[in-house]
Coordinates of C-alpha atoms and ligand atoms in Angstrom, one line a residue:
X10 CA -16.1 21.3 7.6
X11 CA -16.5 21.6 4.2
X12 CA -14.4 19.4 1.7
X13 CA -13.5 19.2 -2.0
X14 CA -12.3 16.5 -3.6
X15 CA -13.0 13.5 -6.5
X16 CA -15.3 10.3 -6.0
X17 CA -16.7 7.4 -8.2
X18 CA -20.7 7.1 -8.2
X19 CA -20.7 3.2 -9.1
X20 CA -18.7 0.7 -10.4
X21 CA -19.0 2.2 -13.8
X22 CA -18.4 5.7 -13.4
X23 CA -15.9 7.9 -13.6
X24 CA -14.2 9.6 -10.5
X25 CA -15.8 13.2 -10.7
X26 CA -15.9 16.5 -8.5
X27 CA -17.2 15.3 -5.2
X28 CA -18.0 18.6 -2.3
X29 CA -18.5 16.7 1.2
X30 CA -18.5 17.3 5.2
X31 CA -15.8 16.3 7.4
X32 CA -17.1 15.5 10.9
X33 CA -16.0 18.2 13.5
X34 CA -12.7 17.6 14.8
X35 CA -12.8 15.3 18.6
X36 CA -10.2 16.2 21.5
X37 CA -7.9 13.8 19.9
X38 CA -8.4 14.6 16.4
X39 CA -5.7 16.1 13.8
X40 CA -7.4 18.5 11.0
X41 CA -4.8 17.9 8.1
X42 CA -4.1 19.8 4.8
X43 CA -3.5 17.1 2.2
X44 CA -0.6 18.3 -0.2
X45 CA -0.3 14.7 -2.2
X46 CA -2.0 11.3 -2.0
X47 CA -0.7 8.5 -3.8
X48 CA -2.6 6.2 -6.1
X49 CA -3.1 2.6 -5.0
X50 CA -4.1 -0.5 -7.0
X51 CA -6.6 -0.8 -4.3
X52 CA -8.1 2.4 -5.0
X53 CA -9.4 1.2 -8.6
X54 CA -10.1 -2.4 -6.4
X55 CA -12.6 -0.5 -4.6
X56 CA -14.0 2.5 -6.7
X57 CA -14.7 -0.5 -9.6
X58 CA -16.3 -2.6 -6.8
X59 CA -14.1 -6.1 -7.7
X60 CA -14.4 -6.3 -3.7
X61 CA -18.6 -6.2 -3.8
X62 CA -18.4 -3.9 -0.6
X63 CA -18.1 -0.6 -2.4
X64 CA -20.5 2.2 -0.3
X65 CA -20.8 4.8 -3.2
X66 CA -20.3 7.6 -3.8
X67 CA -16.0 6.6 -2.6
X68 CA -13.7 8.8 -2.1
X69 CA -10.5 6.6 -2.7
X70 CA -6.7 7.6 -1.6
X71 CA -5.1 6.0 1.7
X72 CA -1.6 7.7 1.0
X73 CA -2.1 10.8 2.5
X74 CA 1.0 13.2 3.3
X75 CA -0.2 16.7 4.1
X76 CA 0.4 19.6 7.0
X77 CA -1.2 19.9 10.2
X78 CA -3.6 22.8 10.7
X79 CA -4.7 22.5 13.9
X80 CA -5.0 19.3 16.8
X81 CA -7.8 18.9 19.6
X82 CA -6.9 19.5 22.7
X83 CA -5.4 16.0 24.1
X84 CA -2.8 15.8 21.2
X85 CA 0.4 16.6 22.2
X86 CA 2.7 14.4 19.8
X87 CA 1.6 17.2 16.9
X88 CA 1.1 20.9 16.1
X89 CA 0.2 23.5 13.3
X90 CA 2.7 23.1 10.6
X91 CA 4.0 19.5 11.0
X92 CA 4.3 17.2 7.8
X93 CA 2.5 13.9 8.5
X94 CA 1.1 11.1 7.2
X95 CA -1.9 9.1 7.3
X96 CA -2.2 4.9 5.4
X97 CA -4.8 2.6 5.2
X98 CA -6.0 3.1 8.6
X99 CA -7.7 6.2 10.6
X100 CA -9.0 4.4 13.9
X101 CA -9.2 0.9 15.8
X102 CA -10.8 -0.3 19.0
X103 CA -7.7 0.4 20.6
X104 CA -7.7 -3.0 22.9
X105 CA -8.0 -6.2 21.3
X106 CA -5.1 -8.4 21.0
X107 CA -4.0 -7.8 18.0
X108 CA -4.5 -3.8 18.3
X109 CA -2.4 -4.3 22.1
X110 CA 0.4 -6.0 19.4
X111 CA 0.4 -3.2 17.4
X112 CA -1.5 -5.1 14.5
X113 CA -4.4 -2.6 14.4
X114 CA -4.8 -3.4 10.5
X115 CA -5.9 -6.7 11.9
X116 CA -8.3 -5.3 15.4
X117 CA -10.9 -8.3 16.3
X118 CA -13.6 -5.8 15.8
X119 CA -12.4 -4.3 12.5
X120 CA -10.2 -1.6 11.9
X121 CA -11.9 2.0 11.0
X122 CA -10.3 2.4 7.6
X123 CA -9.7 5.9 5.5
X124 CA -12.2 5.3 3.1
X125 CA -15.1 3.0 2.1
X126 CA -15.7 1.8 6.4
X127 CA -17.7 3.1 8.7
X128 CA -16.6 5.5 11.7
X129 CA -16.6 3.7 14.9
X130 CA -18.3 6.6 17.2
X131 CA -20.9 8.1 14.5
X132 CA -21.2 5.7 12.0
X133 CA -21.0 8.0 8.9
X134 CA -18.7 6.6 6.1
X135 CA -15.0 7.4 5.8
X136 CA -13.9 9.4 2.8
X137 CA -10.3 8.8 1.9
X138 CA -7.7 11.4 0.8
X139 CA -8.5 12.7 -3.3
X140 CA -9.8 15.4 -1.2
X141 CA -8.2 18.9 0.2
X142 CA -8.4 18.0 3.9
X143 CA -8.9 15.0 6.3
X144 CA -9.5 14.8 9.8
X145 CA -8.1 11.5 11.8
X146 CA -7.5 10.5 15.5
X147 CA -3.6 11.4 16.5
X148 CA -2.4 7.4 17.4
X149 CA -3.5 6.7 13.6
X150 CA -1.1 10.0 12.4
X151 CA 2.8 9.3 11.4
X152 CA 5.2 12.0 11.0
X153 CA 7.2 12.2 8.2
X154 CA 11.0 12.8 8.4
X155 CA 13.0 15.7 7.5
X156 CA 14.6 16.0 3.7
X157 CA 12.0 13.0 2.3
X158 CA 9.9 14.2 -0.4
X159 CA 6.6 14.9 0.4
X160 CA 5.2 13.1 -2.7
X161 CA 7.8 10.6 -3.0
X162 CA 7.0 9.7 0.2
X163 CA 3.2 9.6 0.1
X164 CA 3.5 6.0 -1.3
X165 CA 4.8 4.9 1.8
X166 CA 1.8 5.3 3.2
X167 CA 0.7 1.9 1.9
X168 CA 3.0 0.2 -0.3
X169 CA 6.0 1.0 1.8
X170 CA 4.4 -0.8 4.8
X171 CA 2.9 -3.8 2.6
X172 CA 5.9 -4.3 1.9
X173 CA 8.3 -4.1 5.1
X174 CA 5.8 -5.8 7.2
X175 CA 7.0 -8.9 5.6
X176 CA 10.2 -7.8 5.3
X177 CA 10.6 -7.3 9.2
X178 CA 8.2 -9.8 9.9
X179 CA 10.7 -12.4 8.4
X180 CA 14.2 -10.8 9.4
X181 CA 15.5 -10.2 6.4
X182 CA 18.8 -8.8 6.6
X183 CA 22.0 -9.2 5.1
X184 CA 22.6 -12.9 3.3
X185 CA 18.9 -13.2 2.6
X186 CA 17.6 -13.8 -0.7
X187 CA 14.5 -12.4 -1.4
X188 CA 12.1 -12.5 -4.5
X189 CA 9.5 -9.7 -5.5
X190 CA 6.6 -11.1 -7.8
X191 CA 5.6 -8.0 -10.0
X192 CA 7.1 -4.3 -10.9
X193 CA 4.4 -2.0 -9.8
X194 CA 3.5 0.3 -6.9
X195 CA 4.4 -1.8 -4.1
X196 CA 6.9 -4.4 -6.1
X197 CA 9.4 -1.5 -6.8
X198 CA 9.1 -0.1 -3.0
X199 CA 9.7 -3.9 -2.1
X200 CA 12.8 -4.0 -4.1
X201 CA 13.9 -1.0 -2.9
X202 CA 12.9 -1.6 0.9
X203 CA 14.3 -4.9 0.9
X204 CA 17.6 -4.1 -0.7
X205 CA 18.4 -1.6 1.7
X206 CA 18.0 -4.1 4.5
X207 CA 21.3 -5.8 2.4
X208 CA 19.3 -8.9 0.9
X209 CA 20.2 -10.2 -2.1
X210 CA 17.1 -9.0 -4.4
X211 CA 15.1 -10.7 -7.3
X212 CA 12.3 -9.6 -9.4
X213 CA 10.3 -12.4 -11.5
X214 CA 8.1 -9.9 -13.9
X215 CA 5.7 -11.0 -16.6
X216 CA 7.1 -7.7 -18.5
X217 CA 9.9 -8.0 -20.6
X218 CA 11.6 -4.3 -20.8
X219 CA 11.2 -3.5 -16.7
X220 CA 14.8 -4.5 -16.2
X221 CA 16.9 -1.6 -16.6
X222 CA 14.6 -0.2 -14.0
X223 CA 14.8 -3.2 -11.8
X224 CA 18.3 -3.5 -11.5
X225 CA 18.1 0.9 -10.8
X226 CA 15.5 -0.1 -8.2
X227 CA 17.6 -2.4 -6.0
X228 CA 17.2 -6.0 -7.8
X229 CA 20.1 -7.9 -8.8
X230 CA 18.7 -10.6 -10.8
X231 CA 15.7 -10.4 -12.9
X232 CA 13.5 -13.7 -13.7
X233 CA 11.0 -13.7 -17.2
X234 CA 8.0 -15.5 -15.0
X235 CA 6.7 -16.7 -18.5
X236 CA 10.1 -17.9 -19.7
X237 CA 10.0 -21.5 -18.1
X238 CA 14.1 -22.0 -18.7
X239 CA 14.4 -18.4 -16.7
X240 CA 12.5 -20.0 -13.6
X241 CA 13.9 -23.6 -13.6
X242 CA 17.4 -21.4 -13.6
X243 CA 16.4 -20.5 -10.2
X244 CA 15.1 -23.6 -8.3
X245 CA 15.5 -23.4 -4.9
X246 CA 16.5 -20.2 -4.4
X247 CA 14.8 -17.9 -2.1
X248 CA 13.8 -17.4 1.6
X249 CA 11.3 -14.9 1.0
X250 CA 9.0 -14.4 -2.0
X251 CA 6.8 -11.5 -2.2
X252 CA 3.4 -11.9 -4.6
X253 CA 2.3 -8.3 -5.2
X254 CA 0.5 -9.1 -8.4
X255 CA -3.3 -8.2 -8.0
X256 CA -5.3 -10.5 -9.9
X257 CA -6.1 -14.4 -9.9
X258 CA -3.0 -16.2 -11.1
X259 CA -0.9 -19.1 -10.8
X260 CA 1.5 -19.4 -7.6
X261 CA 2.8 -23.0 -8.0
X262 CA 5.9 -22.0 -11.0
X263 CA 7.4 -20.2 -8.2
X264 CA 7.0 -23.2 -5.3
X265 CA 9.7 -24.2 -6.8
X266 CA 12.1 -21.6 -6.4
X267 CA 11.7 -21.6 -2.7
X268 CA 15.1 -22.3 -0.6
X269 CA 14.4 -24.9 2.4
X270 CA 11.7 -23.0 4.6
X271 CA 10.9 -20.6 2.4
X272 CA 8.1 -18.4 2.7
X273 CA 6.0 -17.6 -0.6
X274 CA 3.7 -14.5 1.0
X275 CA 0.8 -13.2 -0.3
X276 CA 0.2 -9.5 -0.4
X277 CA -1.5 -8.5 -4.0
X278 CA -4.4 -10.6 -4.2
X279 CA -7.0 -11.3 -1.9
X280 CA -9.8 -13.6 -3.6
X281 CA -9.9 -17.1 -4.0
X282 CA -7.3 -18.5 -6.3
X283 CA -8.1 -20.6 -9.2
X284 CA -5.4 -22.8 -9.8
X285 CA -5.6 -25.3 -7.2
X286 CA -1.8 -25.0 -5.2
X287 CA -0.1 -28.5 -5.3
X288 CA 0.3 -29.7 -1.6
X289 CA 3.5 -31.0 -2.8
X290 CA 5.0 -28.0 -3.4
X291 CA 4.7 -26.7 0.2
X292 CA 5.5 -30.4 1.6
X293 CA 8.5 -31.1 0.0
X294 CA 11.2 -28.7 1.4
X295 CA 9.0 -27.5 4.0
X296 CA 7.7 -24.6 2.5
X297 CA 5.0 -21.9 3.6
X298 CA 2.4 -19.9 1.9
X299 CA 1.5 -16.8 4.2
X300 CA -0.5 -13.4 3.6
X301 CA 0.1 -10.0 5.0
X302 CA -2.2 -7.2 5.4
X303 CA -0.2 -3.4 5.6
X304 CA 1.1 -2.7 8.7
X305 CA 0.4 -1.5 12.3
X306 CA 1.1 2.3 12.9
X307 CA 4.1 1.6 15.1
X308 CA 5.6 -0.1 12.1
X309 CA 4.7 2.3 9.8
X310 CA 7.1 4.5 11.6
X311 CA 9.2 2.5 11.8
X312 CA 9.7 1.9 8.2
X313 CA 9.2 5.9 7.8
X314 CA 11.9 6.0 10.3
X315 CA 14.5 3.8 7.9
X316 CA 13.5 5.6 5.0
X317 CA 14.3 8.4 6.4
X318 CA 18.2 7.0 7.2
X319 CA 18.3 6.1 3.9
X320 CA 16.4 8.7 1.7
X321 CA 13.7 6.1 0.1
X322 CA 11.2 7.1 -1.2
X323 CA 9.0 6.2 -3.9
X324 CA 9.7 6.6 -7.9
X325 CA 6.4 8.5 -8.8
X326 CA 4.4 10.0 -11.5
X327 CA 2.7 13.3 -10.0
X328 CA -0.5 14.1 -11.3
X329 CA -3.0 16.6 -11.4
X330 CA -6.4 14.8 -10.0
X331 CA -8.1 15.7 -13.0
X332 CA -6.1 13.0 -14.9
X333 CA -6.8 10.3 -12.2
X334 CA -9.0 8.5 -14.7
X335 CA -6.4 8.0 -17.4
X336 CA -4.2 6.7 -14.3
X337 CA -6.2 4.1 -13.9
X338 CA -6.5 2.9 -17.0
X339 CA -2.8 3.2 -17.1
X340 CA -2.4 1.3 -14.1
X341 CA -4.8 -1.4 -15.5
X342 CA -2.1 -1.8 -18.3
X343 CA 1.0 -2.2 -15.8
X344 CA 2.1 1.8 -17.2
X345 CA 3.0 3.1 -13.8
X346 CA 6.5 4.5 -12.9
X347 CA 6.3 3.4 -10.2
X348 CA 3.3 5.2 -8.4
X349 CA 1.0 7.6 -9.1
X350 CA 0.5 11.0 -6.6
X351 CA -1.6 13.2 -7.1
X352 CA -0.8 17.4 -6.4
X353 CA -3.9 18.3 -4.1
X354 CA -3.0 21.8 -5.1
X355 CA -4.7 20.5 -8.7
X356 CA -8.2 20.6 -6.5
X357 CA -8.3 24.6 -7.3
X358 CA -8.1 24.3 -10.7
Ligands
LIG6 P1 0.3 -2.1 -9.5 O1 1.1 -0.8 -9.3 O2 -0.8 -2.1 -10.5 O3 1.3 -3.3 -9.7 C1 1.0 -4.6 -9.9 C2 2.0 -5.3 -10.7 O4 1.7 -6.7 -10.8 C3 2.1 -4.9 -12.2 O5 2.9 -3.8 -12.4 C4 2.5 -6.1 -12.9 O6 4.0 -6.3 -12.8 C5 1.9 -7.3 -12.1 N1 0.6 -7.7 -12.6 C6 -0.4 -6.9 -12.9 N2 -1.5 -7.7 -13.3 C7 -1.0 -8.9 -13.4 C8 -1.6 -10.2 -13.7 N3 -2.9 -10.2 -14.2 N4 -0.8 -11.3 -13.7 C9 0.4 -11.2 -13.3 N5 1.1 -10.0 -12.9 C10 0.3 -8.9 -12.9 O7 -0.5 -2.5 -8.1 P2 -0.1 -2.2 -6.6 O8 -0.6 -0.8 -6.2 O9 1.4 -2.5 -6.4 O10 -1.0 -3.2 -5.8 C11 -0.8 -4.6 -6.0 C12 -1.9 -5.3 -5.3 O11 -1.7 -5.3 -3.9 C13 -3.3 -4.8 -5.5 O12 -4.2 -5.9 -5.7 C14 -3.6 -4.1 -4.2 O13 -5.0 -4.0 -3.9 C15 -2.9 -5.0 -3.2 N6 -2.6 -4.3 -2.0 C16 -2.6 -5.1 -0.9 C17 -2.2 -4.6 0.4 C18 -2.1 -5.5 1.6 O14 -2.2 -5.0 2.7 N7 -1.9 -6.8 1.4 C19 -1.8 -3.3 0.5 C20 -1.8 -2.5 -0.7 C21 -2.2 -3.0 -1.9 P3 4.9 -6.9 -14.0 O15 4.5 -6.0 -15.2 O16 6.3 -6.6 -13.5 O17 4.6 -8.3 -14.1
LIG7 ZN1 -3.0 0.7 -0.8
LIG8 ZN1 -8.7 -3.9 18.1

């Protein structure tokens, strides 16, 4: 099958008209038209090659909503017409522990993910979703609930679930107090996520003029992380402190401003850290640093499930793909409200 849609050529390049093949759809495949697929910090991660695993030409975009135009023959949870989703993932080995948990983001033998990975049964490399059409295996397939915006809720996809994970993974629930480190793509959906689960919410941003739309988005304090009076203010505050912020910085200012127990949890930045963390600040008051990695699929559903109680969905920026290189540069500069999605229907133009 024969694809349109926008890749990078090296770490240098721009993101450019890219025409691929899709493999031919399996017995348990989905063939899905993309309508929007959100931008991810991740996405410029990877097409920039900060990782050093970058298989050019990429194909970036792992928030994928789109319809269903047609299924192999063993699906039955899905037909032509259906609104669905795809995240970060399109395939596991199906029977590892931590796929059997429902952790497939974590499988022992490595997840297949949507792009930049390699497909488990043929070996060709996955493209992800700035493209008009993707094919994926039904368990890796959510469906979208009625009355949510489809490009409001392609963000979902990945910083919804980056974000819940934790937020179910630690129970929080009414009388918890939970801090958000950085307003971007997933920081606002973990505002938002976590405030409707009743927690008390804070956001500590390096960005002086985000708080009108932080306390919009669900917080109900905002911290100036550079403002040293701001975070002594808040000592010993939180349960739960989520670190979305995607580059190399400094975690121990907000040690500190863990309750008894609390958990600091690392989701933004994956590379070695080079301010060395002071033991003491995880001693003293028992604290914990932890890390979490999206989300299985079961979860993902669940958290599609609650936004669709609640009508959340993502504050975004829709966006014809031809101006997914400004994006990025946008993004680069912390100019995001809150994510960008791109229109597939812009592929035409
Ligand atoms: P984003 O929209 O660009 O938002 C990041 C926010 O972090 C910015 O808005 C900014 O907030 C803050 N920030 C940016 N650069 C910073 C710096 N150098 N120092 C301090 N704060 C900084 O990015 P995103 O899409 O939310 O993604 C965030 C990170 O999560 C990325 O690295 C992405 O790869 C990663 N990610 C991880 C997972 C996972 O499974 N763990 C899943 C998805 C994404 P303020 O202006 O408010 O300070
Ligand atoms: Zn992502
Ligand atoms: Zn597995």
């Amino acid at each position: 099958m024969r694809v349109s849609g926008y890749a990078a050529s090296s770490a240098t390049s721009a993101l450019t008209p890219f025409s691929f093949e899709r493999r031919k759809s399996r017995p348990d495949d989905v063939v899905i038209d993309i309508l929007f697929c959100g931008v991810c910090h991740t996405d410029l991660h990877l097409a920039r090659n900060h990782g050093s695993f970058t298989i050019y030409p990429i194909v970036p975009g792992h928030e994928i909503i789109g319809t269903v135009r047609q299924v192999g023959e063993k699906v039955g949870r899905f037909k032509a017409g259906d609104m669905v989703g795809v995240g970060c993932m399109v395939d596991s080995c199906q029977h590892c522990q931590p796929c059997q948990t429902g952790w497939e983001q974590d499988c022992t033998e490595g997840a297949t993910f949507t792009y930049n990975s390699t497909d488990r049964h043929d070996g060709a490399v996955t493209y992800g979703g700035y493209s008009d059409s993707i094919v994926v295996r039904d368990k890796f397939v959510v469906s979208i609930p009625a009355g949510l915006d489809p490009a409001g809720a392609a963000p979902l996809l990945c910083a919804g679930i980056t974000t819940w994970s934790p937020l179910h993974r630690w129970k929080v629930g009414p009388g918890s107090r939970v801090a958000v480190i950085g307003l971007g793509g997933l920081g606002h959906m973990a505002l938002k996520l976590a405030k409707a689960r009743g927690a008390s919410v804070t956001l500590f941003t390096r960005s002086g003029g985000k708080e009108k739309d932080a306390f919009r988005l669900g917080a109900d304090h905002v911290v100036l992380s550079s403002d040293p009076a701001h975070m002594t203010a808040v000592a010993g505050r939180y349960d739960l402190i989520i670190d979305t912020v995607p580059y190399d910085h400094d975690i121990n200012p907000y040690m500190p401003t863990l309750a008894l127990e609390g958990v600091l949890v690392l989701v933004g930045y994956m590379g070695p850290l080079s301010t060395p963390v002071n033991a003491g600040g995880v001693v003293r008051g028992r604290r914990a640093i932890s890390g979490s990695f999206i989300g299985g699929v079961g979860e993902t559903q669940q958290m599609l499930d609650f936004c669709g109680q609640h009508g959340i969905v993502s504050d975004v920026e829709v966006i014809p793909i031809q101006q997914i290189n400004q994006a990025y540069e946008r993004m680069l500069k912390s100019d995001v409200k809150y994510r960008f999605v791109i229109d597939m229907a812009s592929l035409k133009s």
